[in-house]
JSON list of C-alpha atoms in Angstrom, two decimals:
[
{"chain": "A", "resi": 1, "resn": "MET", "atom": "CA", "xyz": [67.89, -133.30, 100.33]},
{"chain": "A", "resi": 2, "resn": "ALA", "atom": "CA", "xyz": [64.71, -135.08, 99.26]},
{"chain": "A", "resi": 3, "resn": "ASP", "atom": "CA", "xyz": [62.81, -131.80, 99.36]},
{"chain": "A", "resi": 4, "resn": "PHE", "atom": "CA", "xyz": [65.47, -130.13, 97.22]},
{"chain": "A", "resi": 5, "resn": "ARG", "atom": "CA", "xyz": [65.17, -132.85, 94.58]},
{"chain": "A", "resi": 6, "resn": "LYS", "atom": "CA", "xyz": [61.40, -132.34, 94.56]},
{"chain": "A", "resi": 7, "resn": "LEU", "atom": "CA", "xyz": [61.90, -128.59, 94.13]},
{"chain": "A", "resi": 8, "resn": "VAL", "atom": "CA", "xyz": [64.17, -129.22, 91.15]},
{"chain": "A", "resi": 9, "resn": "ILE", "atom": "CA", "xyz": [61.67, -131.65, 89.61]},
{"chain": "A", "resi": 10, "resn": "ALA", "atom": "CA", "xyz": [58.84, -129.15, 90.05]},
{"chain": "A", "resi": 11, "resn": "ALA", "atom": "CA", "xyz": [60.94, -126.34, 88.57]},
{"chain": "A", "resi": 12, "resn": "LEU", "atom": "CA", "xyz": [62.12, -128.46, 85.66]},
{"chain": "A", "resi": 13, "resn": "THR", "atom": "CA", "xyz": [58.56, -129.53, 84.81]},
{"chain": "A", "resi": 14, "resn": "ALA", "atom": "CA", "xyz": [57.16, -126.02, 85.04]},
{"chain": "A", "resi": 15, "resn": "GLY", "atom": "CA", "xyz": [60.14, -124.45, 83.28]},
{"chain": "A", "resi": 16, "resn": "ILE", "atom": "CA", "xyz": [60.15, -126.76, 80.26]},
{"chain": "A", "resi": 17, "resn": "LEU", "atom": "CA", "xyz": [56.38, -126.65, 79.70]},
{"chain": "A", "resi": 18, "resn": "SER", "atom": "CA", "xyz": [56.13, -122.88, 80.21]},
{"chain": "A", "resi": 19, "resn": "GLY", "atom": "CA", "xyz": [59.22, -122.33, 78.06]},
{"chain": "A", "resi": 20, "resn": "LEU", "atom": "CA", "xyz": [57.55, -124.31, 75.29]},
{"chain": "A", "resi": 21, "resn": "LEU", "atom": "CA", "xyz": [54.40, -122.20, 75.68]},
{"chain": "A", "resi": 22, "resn": "LEU", "atom": "CA", "xyz": [56.38, -118.96, 75.50]},
{"chain": "A", "resi": 23, "resn": "SER", "atom": "CA", "xyz": [58.28, -120.17, 72.44]},
{"chain": "A", "resi": 24, "resn": "VAL", "atom": "CA", "xyz": [55.04, -120.95, 70.59]},
{"chain": "A", "resi": 25, "resn": "LEU", "atom": "CA", "xyz": [53.56, -117.59, 71.60]},
{"chain": "A", "resi": 26, "resn": "GLN", "atom": "CA", "xyz": [56.65, -115.75, 70.42]},
{"chain": "A", "resi": 27, "resn": "TYR", "atom": "CA", "xyz": [56.67, -117.69, 67.15]},
{"chain": "A", "resi": 28, "resn": "TYR", "atom": "CA", "xyz": [53.15, -116.50, 66.31]},
{"chain": "A", "resi": 29, "resn": "LEU", "atom": "CA", "xyz": [52.90, -113.16, 68.12]},
{"chain": "A", "resi": 30, "resn": "THR", "atom": "CA", "xyz": [56.27, -111.42, 68.29]},
{"chain": "A", "resi": 31, "resn": "GLN", "atom": "CA", "xyz": [58.62, -113.10, 65.81]},
{"chain": "A", "resi": 32, "resn": "PRO", "atom": "CA", "xyz": [56.68, -111.90, 62.74]},
{"chain": "A", "resi": 33, "resn": "LEU", "atom": "CA", "xyz": [56.96, -108.34, 64.09]},
{"chain": "A", "resi": 34, "resn": "ILE", "atom": "CA", "xyz": [60.71, -108.72, 64.62]},
{"chain": "A", "resi": 35, "resn": "LEU", "atom": "CA", "xyz": [61.15, -110.04, 61.08]},
{"chain": "A", "resi": 36, "resn": "ALA", "atom": "CA", "xyz": [59.10, -107.14, 59.74]},
{"chain": "A", "resi": 37, "resn": "ALA", "atom": "CA", "xyz": [61.25, -104.65, 61.66]},
{"chain": "A", "resi": 38, "resn": "GLU", "atom": "CA", "xyz": [64.45, -106.25, 60.33]},
{"chain": "A", "resi": 39, "resn": "GLN", "atom": "CA", "xyz": [63.28, -105.41, 56.81]},
{"chain": "A", "resi": 40, "resn": "PHE", "atom": "CA", "xyz": [63.44, -101.72, 57.75]},
{"chain": "A", "resi": 41, "resn": "GLU", "atom": "CA", "xyz": [66.79, -102.16, 59.48]},
{"chain": "A", "resi": 42, "resn": "ALA", "atom": "CA", "xyz": [68.74, -103.91, 56.73]},
{"chain": "A", "resi": 43, "resn": "PRO", "atom": "CA", "xyz": [68.44, -101.25, 53.98]},
{"chain": "A", "resi": 44, "resn": "ALA", "atom": "CA", "xyz": [69.18, -98.47, 56.48]},
{"chain": "A", "resi": 45, "resn": "THR", "atom": "CA", "xyz": [72.37, -100.00, 57.88]},
{"chain": "A", "resi": 46, "resn": "GLY", "atom": "CA", "xyz": [73.71, -101.13, 54.54]},
{"chain": "A", "resi": 47, "resn": "SER", "atom": "CA", "xyz": [75.78, -103.84, 56.18]},
{"chain": "A", "resi": 48, "resn": "GLU", "atom": "CA", "xyz": [75.46, -107.51, 56.93]},
{"chain": "A", "resi": 49, "resn": "HIS", "atom": "CA", "xyz": [74.55, -108.78, 60.39]},
{"chain": "A", "resi": 50, "resn": "GLU", "atom": "CA", "xyz": [76.67, -111.12, 62.44]},
{"chain": "A", "resi": 51, "resn": "TRP", "atom": "CA", "xyz": [75.65, -114.77, 62.46]},
{"chain": "A", "resi": 52, "resn": "GLN", "atom": "CA", "xyz": [72.16, -115.45, 63.74]},
{"chain": "A", "resi": 53, "resn": "PRO", "atom": "CA", "xyz": [69.82, -118.45, 63.55]},
{"chain": "A", "resi": 54, "resn": "GLU", "atom": "CA", "xyz": [68.01, -118.79, 60.25]},
{"chain": "A", "resi": 55, "resn": "ASP", "atom": "CA", "xyz": [64.26, -118.26, 60.12]},
{"chain": "A", "resi": 56, "resn": "GLY", "atom": "CA", "xyz": [62.20, -121.37, 60.69]},
{"chain": "A", "resi": 57, "resn": "TRP", "atom": "CA", "xyz": [63.17, -124.41, 62.73]},
{"chain": "A", "resi": 58, "resn": "GLN", "atom": "CA", "xyz": [66.67, -123.15, 63.61]},
{"chain": "A", "resi": 59, "resn": "ARG", "atom": "CA", "xyz": [65.47, -119.90, 65.16]},
{"chain": "A", "resi": 60, "resn": "PHE", "atom": "CA", "xyz": [62.63, -121.73, 66.94]},
{"chain": "A", "resi": 61, "resn": "ALA", "atom": "CA", "xyz": [65.07, -124.33, 68.33]},
{"chain": "A", "resi": 62, "resn": "PHE", "atom": "CA", "xyz": [67.37, -121.67, 69.79]},
{"chain": "A", "resi": 63, "resn": "THR", "atom": "CA", "xyz": [64.37, -119.79, 71.17]},
{"chain": "A", "resi": 64, "resn": "LEU", "atom": "CA", "xyz": [63.02, -122.97, 72.76]},
{"chain": "A", "resi": 65, "resn": "LEU", "atom": "CA", "xyz": [66.40, -123.76, 74.34]},
{"chain": "A", "resi": 66, "resn": "PHE", "atom": "CA", "xyz": [66.76, -120.27, 75.78]},
{"chain": "A", "resi": 67, "resn": "ASN", "atom": "CA", "xyz": [63.17, -120.12, 77.05]},
{"chain": "A", "resi": 68, "resn": "GLY", "atom": "CA", "xyz": [63.42, -123.60, 78.57]},
{"chain": "A", "resi": 69, "resn": "LEU", "atom": "CA", "xyz": [66.60, -122.74, 80.49]},
{"chain": "A", "resi": 70, "resn": "SER", "atom": "CA", "xyz": [65.21, -119.36, 81.58]},
{"chain": "A", "resi": 71, "resn": "GLY", "atom": "CA", "xyz": [61.92, -120.99, 82.57]},
{"chain": "A", "resi": 72, "resn": "PHE", "atom": "CA", "xyz": [63.76, -123.53, 84.72]},
{"chain": "A", "resi": 73, "resn": "GLY", "atom": "CA", "xyz": [65.70, -120.81, 86.52]},
{"chain": "A", "resi": 74, "resn": "PHE", "atom": "CA", "xyz": [62.63, -118.67, 87.16]},
{"chain": "A", "resi": 75, "resn": "ALA", "atom": "CA", "xyz": [60.56, -121.71, 88.18]},
{"chain": "A", "resi": 76, "resn": "LEU", "atom": "CA", "xyz": [63.24, -122.65, 90.70]},
{"chain": "A", "resi": 77, "resn": "LEU", "atom": "CA", "xyz": [62.91, -119.20, 92.27]},
{"chain": "A", "resi": 78, "resn": "LEU", "atom": "CA", "xyz": [59.10, -119.47, 92.40]},
{"chain": "A", "resi": 79, "resn": "SER", "atom": "CA", "xyz": [59.18, -123.02, 93.76]},
{"chain": "A", "resi": 80, "resn": "ALA", "atom": "CA", "xyz": [61.63, -122.05, 96.50]},
{"chain": "A", "resi": 81, "resn": "ALA", "atom": "CA", "xyz": [59.50, -119.01, 97.41]},
{"chain": "A", "resi": 82, "resn": "MET", "atom": "CA", "xyz": [56.35, -121.14, 97.65]},
{"chain": "A", "resi": 83, "resn": "TYR", "atom": "CA", "xyz": [58.22, -123.74, 99.69]},
{"chain": "A", "resi": 84, "resn": "TRP", "atom": "CA", "xyz": [59.41, -121.18, 102.24]},
{"chain": "A", "resi": 85, "resn": "HIS", "atom": "CA", "xyz": [56.14, -119.24, 102.43]},
{"chain": "A", "resi": 86, "resn": "GLY", "atom": "CA", "xyz": [53.64, -122.08, 102.63]},
{"chain": "A", "resi": 87, "resn": "THR", "atom": "CA", "xyz": [52.34, -124.92, 100.53]},
{"chain": "A", "resi": 88, "resn": "GLY", "atom": "CA", "xyz": [52.04, -124.89, 96.77]},
{"chain": "A", "resi": 89, "resn": "GLY", "atom": "CA", "xyz": [48.82, -125.26, 94.85]},
{"chain": "A", "resi": 90, "resn": "TYR", "atom": "CA", "xyz": [47.42, -123.98, 91.59]},
{"chain": "A", "resi": 91, "resn": "TRP", "atom": "CA", "xyz": [45.98, -120.71, 92.93]},
{"chain": "A", "resi": 92, "resn": "ARG", "atom": "CA", "xyz": [48.98, -119.89, 95.11]},
{"chain": "A", "resi": 93, "resn": "GLY", "atom": "CA", "xyz": [51.15, -120.57, 92.10]},
{"chain": "A", "resi": 94, "resn": "LEU", "atom": "CA", "xyz": [49.17, -118.08, 90.03]},
{"chain": "A", "resi": 95, "resn": "PHE", "atom": "CA", "xyz": [49.79, -115.44, 92.70]},
{"chain": "A", "resi": 96, "resn": "TRP", "atom": "CA", "xyz": [53.53, -116.09, 92.65]},
{"chain": "A", "resi": 97, "resn": "GLY", "atom": "CA", "xyz": [53.52, -116.14, 88.85]},
{"chain": "A", "resi": 98, "resn": "LEU", "atom": "CA", "xyz": [51.84, -112.73, 88.81]},
{"chain": "A", "resi": 99, "resn": "ALA", "atom": "CA", "xyz": [54.47, -111.46, 91.25]},
{"chain": "A", "resi": 100, "resn": "GLY", "atom": "CA", "xyz": [57.23, -112.81, 89.00]},
{"chain": "A", "resi": 101, "resn": "TYR", "atom": "CA", "xyz": [55.66, -111.09, 86.00]},
{"chain": "A", "resi": 102, "resn": "SER", "atom": "CA", "xyz": [55.54, -107.81, 87.92]},
{"chain": "A", "resi": 103, "resn": "VAL", "atom": "CA", "xyz": [59.16, -108.09, 89.06]},
{"chain": "A", "resi": 104, "resn": "PHE", "atom": "CA", "xyz": [60.86, -109.31, 85.90]},
{"chain": "A", "resi": 105, "resn": "PHE", "atom": "CA", "xyz": [58.73, -107.83, 83.13]},
{"chain": "A", "resi": 106, "resn": "ALA", "atom": "CA", "xyz": [55.98, -105.35, 84.03]},
{"chain": "A", "resi": 107, "resn": "ALA", "atom": "CA", "xyz": [57.92, -103.02, 86.33]},
{"chain": "A", "resi": 108, "resn": "PRO", "atom": "CA", "xyz": [61.09, -102.82, 84.17]},
{"chain": "A", "resi": 109, "resn": "SER", "atom": "CA", "xyz": [58.92, -102.38, 81.05]},
{"chain": "A", "resi": 110, "resn": "LEU", "atom": "CA", "xyz": [57.40, -99.20, 82.49]},
{"chain": "A", "resi": 111, "resn": "GLY", "atom": "CA", "xyz": [60.77, -97.55, 81.92]},
{"chain": "A", "resi": 112, "resn": "LEU", "atom": "CA", "xyz": [62.38, -99.76, 79.29]},
{"chain": "A", "resi": 113, "resn": "SER", "atom": "CA", "xyz": [59.70, -101.19, 77.04]},
{"chain": "A", "resi": 114, "resn": "PRO", "atom": "CA", "xyz": [60.50, -104.06, 74.66]},
{"chain": "A", "resi": 115, "resn": "GLU", "atom": "CA", "xyz": [62.15, -102.73, 71.51]},
{"chain": "A", "resi": 116, "resn": "LEU", "atom": "CA", "xyz": [62.24, -103.87, 67.92]},
{"chain": "A", "resi": 117, "resn": "PRO", "atom": "CA", "xyz": [65.49, -104.07, 65.91]},
{"chain": "A", "resi": 118, "resn": "GLY", "atom": "CA", "xyz": [66.59, -100.68, 64.62]},
{"chain": "A", "resi": 119, "resn": "THR", "atom": "CA", "xyz": [65.59, -98.77, 67.77]},
{"chain": "A", "resi": 120, "resn": "ASP", "atom": "CA", "xyz": [68.15, -96.46, 69.38]},
{"chain": "A", "resi": 121, "resn": "SER", "atom": "CA", "xyz": [68.80, -97.18, 73.05]},
{"chain": "A", "resi": 122, "resn": "ALA", "atom": "CA", "xyz": [70.92, -95.86, 75.89]},
{"chain": "A", "resi": 123, "resn": "ALA", "atom": "CA", "xyz": [74.21, -97.56, 76.78]},
{"chain": "A", "resi": 124, "resn": "LEU", "atom": "CA", "xyz": [73.76, -101.26, 77.51]},
{"chain": "A", "resi": 125, "resn": "LEU", "atom": "CA", "xyz": [75.47, -101.13, 80.93]},
{"chain": "A", "resi": 126, "resn": "SER", "atom": "CA", "xyz": [73.23, -98.33, 82.18]},
{"chain": "A", "resi": 127, "resn": "ARG", "atom": "CA", "xyz": [70.08, -100.12, 80.97]},
{"chain": "A", "resi": 128, "resn": "GLN", "atom": "CA", "xyz": [71.16, -103.37, 82.62]},
{"chain": "A", "resi": 129, "resn": "ALA", "atom": "CA", "xyz": [71.92, -101.58, 85.89]},
{"chain": "A", "resi": 130, "resn": "TRP", "atom": "CA", "xyz": [68.51, -99.85, 85.91]},
{"chain": "A", "resi": 131, "resn": "TRP", "atom": "CA", "xyz": [66.73, -103.11, 85.03]},
{"chain": "A", "resi": 132, "resn": "LEU", "atom": "CA", "xyz": [68.43, -105.00, 87.87]},
{"chain": "A", "resi": 133, "resn": "PHE", "atom": "CA", "xyz": [67.75, -102.19, 90.32]},
{"chain": "A", "resi": 134, "resn": "THR", "atom": "CA", "xyz": [64.09, -102.06, 89.28]},
{"chain": "A", "resi": 135, "resn": "ALA", "atom": "CA", "xyz": [63.63, -105.83, 89.55]},
{"chain": "A", "resi": 136, "resn": "ALA", "atom": "CA", "xyz": [65.27, -105.92, 93.00]},
{"chain": "A", "resi": 137, "resn": "SER", "atom": "CA", "xyz": [63.30, -102.92, 94.25]},
{"chain": "A", "resi": 138, "resn": "THR", "atom": "CA", "xyz": [60.04, -104.36, 92.96]},
{"chain": "A", "resi": 139, "resn": "ALA", "atom": "CA", "xyz": [60.71, -107.75, 94.57]},
{"chain": "A", "resi": 140, "resn": "ALA", "atom": "CA", "xyz": [61.57, -106.16, 97.91]},
{"chain": "A", "resi": 141, "resn": "GLY", "atom": "CA", "xyz": [58.64, -103.76, 97.63]},
{"chain": "A", "resi": 142, "resn": "LEU", "atom": "CA", "xyz": [56.11, -106.50, 96.93]},
{"chain": "A", "resi": 143, "resn": "TYR", "atom": "CA", "xyz": [57.48, -108.55, 99.83]},
{"chain": "A", "resi": 144, "resn": "GLY", "atom": "CA", "xyz": [57.11, -105.65, 102.25]},
{"chain": "A", "resi": 145, "resn": "LEU", "atom": "CA", "xyz": [53.73, -104.60, 100.93]},
{"chain": "A", "resi": 146, "resn": "LEU", "atom": "CA", "xyz": [52.05, -108.00, 100.59]},
{"chain": "A", "resi": 147, "resn": "LEU", "atom": "CA", "xyz": [53.91, -110.50, 102.78]},
{"chain": "A", "resi": 148, "resn": "SER", "atom": "CA", "xyz": [54.79, -108.42, 105.81]},
{"chain": "A", "resi": 149, "resn": "LYS", "atom": "CA", "xyz": [52.42, -107.53, 108.63]},
{"chain": "A", "resi": 150, "resn": "ASN", "atom": "CA", "xyz": [54.69, -104.75, 109.87]},
{"chain": "A", "resi": 151, "resn": "ARG", "atom": "CA", "xyz": [53.22, -101.36, 109.04]},
{"chain": "A", "resi": 152, "resn": "GLY", "atom": "CA", "xyz": [56.64, -99.78, 108.58]},
{"chain": "A", "resi": 153, "resn": "LEU", "atom": "CA", "xyz": [57.74, -102.48, 106.14]},
{"chain": "A", "resi": 154, "resn": "GLN", "atom": "CA", "xyz": [54.51, -102.09, 104.22]},
{"chain": "A", "resi": 155, "resn": "ILE", "atom": "CA", "xyz": [55.13, -98.36, 103.80]},
{"chain": "A", "resi": 156, "resn": "ALA", "atom": "CA", "xyz": [58.75, -98.99, 102.84]},
{"chain": "A", "resi": 157, "resn": "GLY", "atom": "CA", "xyz": [57.56, -101.58, 100.32]},
{"chain": "A", "resi": 158, "resn": "GLY", "atom": "CA", "xyz": [55.27, -99.10, 98.65]},
{"chain": "A", "resi": 159, "resn": "LEU", "atom": "CA", "xyz": [58.11, -96.57, 98.43]},
{"chain": "A", "resi": 160, "resn": "LEU", "atom": "CA", "xyz": [60.46, -99.16, 96.94]},
{"chain": "A", "resi": 161, "resn": "LEU", "atom": "CA", "xyz": [57.98, -99.85, 94.16]},
{"chain": "A", "resi": 162, "resn": "ALA", "atom": "CA", "xyz": [58.10, -96.20, 93.15]},
{"chain": "A", "resi": 163, "resn": "VAL", "atom": "CA", "xyz": [61.81, -95.39, 93.58]},
{"chain": "A", "resi": 164, "resn": "PRO", "atom": "CA", "xyz": [63.14, -96.76, 90.24]},
{"chain": "A", "resi": 165, "resn": "HIS", "atom": "CA", "xyz": [60.49, -94.88, 88.29]},
{"chain": "A", "resi": 166, "resn": "LEU", "atom": "CA", "xyz": [61.12, -91.65, 90.19]},
{"chain": "A", "resi": 167, "resn": "ILE", "atom": "CA", "xyz": [64.79, -91.97, 89.24]},
{"chain": "A", "resi": 168, "resn": "GLY", "atom": "CA", "xyz": [63.85, -92.81, 85.67]},
{"chain": "A", "resi": 169, "resn": "ALA", "atom": "CA", "xyz": [65.21, -95.26, 83.13]},
{"chain": "A", "resi": 170, "resn": "PRO", "atom": "CA", "xyz": [68.17, -94.31, 80.91]},
{"chain": "A", "resi": 171, "resn": "HIS", "atom": "CA", "xyz": [67.25, -93.19, 77.40]},
{"chain": "A", "resi": 172, "resn": "PRO", "atom": "CA", "xyz": [69.19, -91.64, 74.51]},
{"chain": "A", "resi": 173, "resn": "GLU", "atom": "CA", "xyz": [68.95, -87.87, 74.14]},
{"chain": "A", "resi": 174, "resn": "ILE", "atom": "CA", "xyz": [67.37, -88.31, 70.73]},
{"chain": "A", "resi": 175, "resn": "ALA", "atom": "CA", "xyz": [65.31, -91.48, 70.34]},
{"chain": "A", "resi": 176, "resn": "GLN", "atom": "CA", "xyz": [64.94, -92.86, 66.83]},
{"chain": "A", "resi": 177, "resn": "ALA", "atom": "CA", "xyz": [63.39, -96.04, 65.47]},
{"chain": "A", "resi": 178, "resn": "LEU", "atom": "CA", "xyz": [63.44, -97.40, 61.94]},
{"chain": "A", "resi": 179, "resn": "ALA", "atom": "CA", "xyz": [60.25, -99.45, 62.32]},
{"chain": "A", "resi": 180, "resn": "PRO", "atom": "CA", "xyz": [56.88, -97.62, 62.19]},
{"chain": "A", "resi": 181, "resn": "GLU", "atom": "CA", "xyz": [55.36, -96.58, 65.52]},
{"chain": "A", "resi": 182, "resn": "ALA", "atom": "CA", "xyz": [52.34, -98.82, 65.02]},
{"chain": "A", "resi": 183, "resn": "LEU", "atom": "CA", "xyz": [54.61, -101.85, 64.63]},
{"chain": "A", "resi": 184, "resn": "GLN", "atom": "CA", "xyz": [56.51, -100.93, 67.78]},
{"chain": "A", "resi": 185, "resn": "GLN", "atom": "CA", "xyz": [53.32, -100.51, 69.80]},
{"chain": "A", "resi": 186, "resn": "ARG", "atom": "CA", "xyz": [51.99, -103.86, 68.64]},
{"chain": "A", "resi": 187, "resn": "PHE", "atom": "CA", "xyz": [55.29, -105.48, 69.62]},
{"chain": "A", "resi": 188, "resn": "VAL", "atom": "CA", "xyz": [55.03, -104.05, 73.14]},
{"chain": "A", "resi": 189, "resn": "VAL", "atom": "CA", "xyz": [51.47, -105.36, 73.53]},
{"chain": "A", "resi": 190, "resn": "MET", "atom": "CA", "xyz": [52.29, -108.82, 72.17]},
{"chain": "A", "resi": 191, "resn": "SER", "atom": "CA", "xyz": [55.41, -109.06, 74.34]},
{"chain": "A", "resi": 192, "resn": "ALA", "atom": "CA", "xyz": [53.40, -108.14, 77.44]},
{"chain": "A", "resi": 193, "resn": "LEU", "atom": "CA", "xyz": [50.73, -110.71, 76.60]},
{"chain": "A", "resi": 194, "resn": "SER", "atom": "CA", "xyz": [53.24, -113.48, 75.87]},
{"chain": "A", "resi": 195, "resn": "ASN", "atom": "CA", "xyz": [55.15, -112.87, 79.08]},
{"chain": "A", "resi": 196, "resn": "ALA", "atom": "CA", "xyz": [51.98, -112.66, 81.18]},
{"chain": "A", "resi": 197, "resn": "LEU", "atom": "CA", "xyz": [50.83, -116.07, 79.95]},
{"chain": "A", "resi": 198, "resn": "PHE", "atom": "CA", "xyz": [54.34, -117.46, 80.47]},
{"chain": "A", "resi": 199, "resn": "TRP", "atom": "CA", "xyz": [54.57, -116.29, 84.09]},
{"chain": "A", "resi": 200, "resn": "LEU", "atom": "CA", "xyz": [51.04, -117.34, 85.01]},
{"chain": "A", "resi": 201, "resn": "SER", "atom": "CA", "xyz": [51.67, -120.76, 83.48]},
{"chain": "A", "resi": 202, "resn": "LEU", "atom": "CA", "xyz": [55.03, -120.99, 85.24]},
{"chain": "A", "resi": 203, "resn": "GLY", "atom": "CA", "xyz": [53.56, -120.23, 88.65]},
{"chain": "A", "resi": 204, "resn": "ALA", "atom": "CA", "xyz": [50.49, -122.42, 88.24]},
{"chain": "A", "resi": 205, "resn": "LEU", "atom": "CA", "xyz": [52.49, -125.43, 87.02]},
{"chain": "A", "resi": 206, "resn": "ALA", "atom": "CA", "xyz": [55.11, -125.02, 89.76]},
{"chain": "A", "resi": 207, "resn": "GLY", "atom": "CA", "xyz": [52.44, -124.77, 92.45]},
{"chain": "A", "resi": 208, "resn": "PHE", "atom": "CA", "xyz": [50.49, -127.70, 91.07]},
{"chain": "A", "resi": 209, "resn": "THR", "atom": "CA", "xyz": [53.60, -129.89, 90.82]},
{"chain": "A", "resi": 210, "resn": "LEU", "atom": "CA", "xyz": [54.71, -129.00, 94.35]},
{"chain": "A", "resi": 211, "resn": "THR", "atom": "CA", "xyz": [51.33, -130.14, 95.66]},
{"chain": "A", "resi": 212, "resn": "LYS", "atom": "CA", "xyz": [51.53, -133.40, 93.73]},
{"chain": "A", "resi": 213, "resn": "LEU", "atom": "CA", "xyz": [55.03, -133.99, 95.14]},
{"chain": "A", "resi": 214, "resn": "LYS", "atom": "CA", "xyz": [53.62, -133.31, 98.65]},
{"chain": "A", "resi": 215, "resn": "LEU", "atom": "CA", "xyz": [55.79, -130.28, 99.41]}
]
C-alpha cells in the first residue's frame, strides 16, 4: 500500500508539471493555428457553434485542467510500468516516455494525423476503434520487440507494429479541408513537437520522482 501511494505521488507530480508544459506549448504553438482555421470554418458553415471556452484565460484554464488530468493518467501508467520492470531514474523515464509517445501519438498519427477545424473525417466510431487498435498493437509490439528475449515474441512484436497500418486508417471517400494545406501541415508538425516534449517530460519526471521516493 505504501508503494501504491508513492506511485500515485510520482504520477501526480509528473502529470501536473507535464500537463502545464503541454498547455503552455499548445497556447503558443497550436492554439493560434486552431484559431486561424476557425476563421475559415465560420463563414463556410454559416451557423453558430455550440458553447466553447472563450479565447484567453478561459480556454487556457480548460486546456490546463484536461492536460493535467490526462497527464496524471498517463503518468500512472508509466510509473506502474517502471515499477514492474525495474527501478525508475531520469534516463529510464525518458525511454518509457518515448514509448508512450510512440504508442499514444506517433503510431496513431501515421494513419490519423491531427486535424484542424473544418477538416472532413471518417465516422467518429471507426476512427476511435482504429486508434485504440493501433495503440494496443503498438504497445504489445514494443513490449515483444524490446522487452522480451524470446525470438518468437520479438518477431510477433515487429508484426504487431505493422498490422494497423497494413489495414489502414478510416478516411472519407472525398477528403476536404477549409484551412489551407500549409496551415494544416504546420499544425501537424507543432502537434508532434508539443506531444513529444510532453511525453519525454512525463517519463523523465516520473522516473526521477520514483527514484527520489526510493521505488
